[in-house]
Short mmCIF file of C-alpha atoms in Angstrom, two decimals:
data_model
loop_
_atom_site.label_atom_id
_atom_site.label_comp_id
_atom_site.label_asym_id
_atom_site.label_seq_id
_atom_site.Cartn_x
_atom_site.Cartn_y
_atom_site.Cartn_z
CA MET A 1 -7.20 0.89 1.72
CA SER A 2 -5.87 -1.44 4.38
CA LEU A 3 -7.98 -4.28 2.98
CA ILE A 4 -6.41 -3.77 -0.45
CA LEU A 5 -2.91 -3.81 1.07
CA ASN A 6 -3.67 -6.98 3.03
CA ILE A 7 -4.91 -8.75 -0.10
CA LEU A 8 -1.87 -7.55 -2.05
CA ARG A 9 0.45 -8.72 0.74
CA GLU A 10 -1.17 -12.16 0.83
CA MET A 11 -0.92 -12.51 -2.94
CA LEU A 12 2.75 -11.54 -2.94
CA GLU A 13 3.51 -13.90 -0.06
CA TYR A 14 1.86 -16.66 -2.07
CA PHE A 15 4.22 -15.96 -4.95
CA GLY A 16 7.24 -15.95 -2.62
CA VAL A 17 8.02 -12.25 -2.17
CA PRO A 18 9.91 -11.64 1.13
CA VAL A 19 7.83 -10.16 3.96
CA GLU A 20 10.47 -7.48 4.73
CA GLN A 21 10.08 -6.16 1.22
CA LEU A 22 6.30 -6.08 1.67
CA GLU A 23 6.55 -3.91 4.78
CA VAL A 24 8.54 -1.30 2.87
CA THR A 25 6.18 -1.54 -0.10
CA SER A 26 3.05 -1.17 2.03
CA ALA A 27 4.51 1.84 3.87
CA TYR A 28 5.42 3.43 0.54
CA LEU A 29 1.99 2.76 -0.98
CA SER A 30 0.30 4.05 2.15
CA SER A 31 2.24 7.32 2.02
CA LEU A 32 1.46 7.71 -1.68
CA TRP A 33 -2.23 7.05 -0.99
CA LYS A 34 -2.31 9.70 1.75
CA LYS A 35 -0.61 12.26 -0.51
CA GLN A 36 -3.02 11.50 -3.34
CA THR A 37 -6.16 11.69 -1.19
CA GLY A 38 -4.90 14.89 0.43
CA ARG A 39 -4.35 16.41 -2.99
CA ASN A 40 -7.85 15.40 -4.08
CA LEU A 41 -9.41 16.92 -0.98
CA ARG A 42 -7.57 20.21 -1.45
CA SER A 43 -8.50 20.51 -5.12
CA THR A 44 -12.26 20.24 -4.48
#
């Protein structure tokens, strides 16, 4: 997951997206990922 976020961050930086915005985005995506994986683990 962290590799995906790093690649996404590098791509967005290349296109000129501010780094501050990326930190918020990566924290948000990380929390969503944890919720989703937790939900999947509970349902099995």
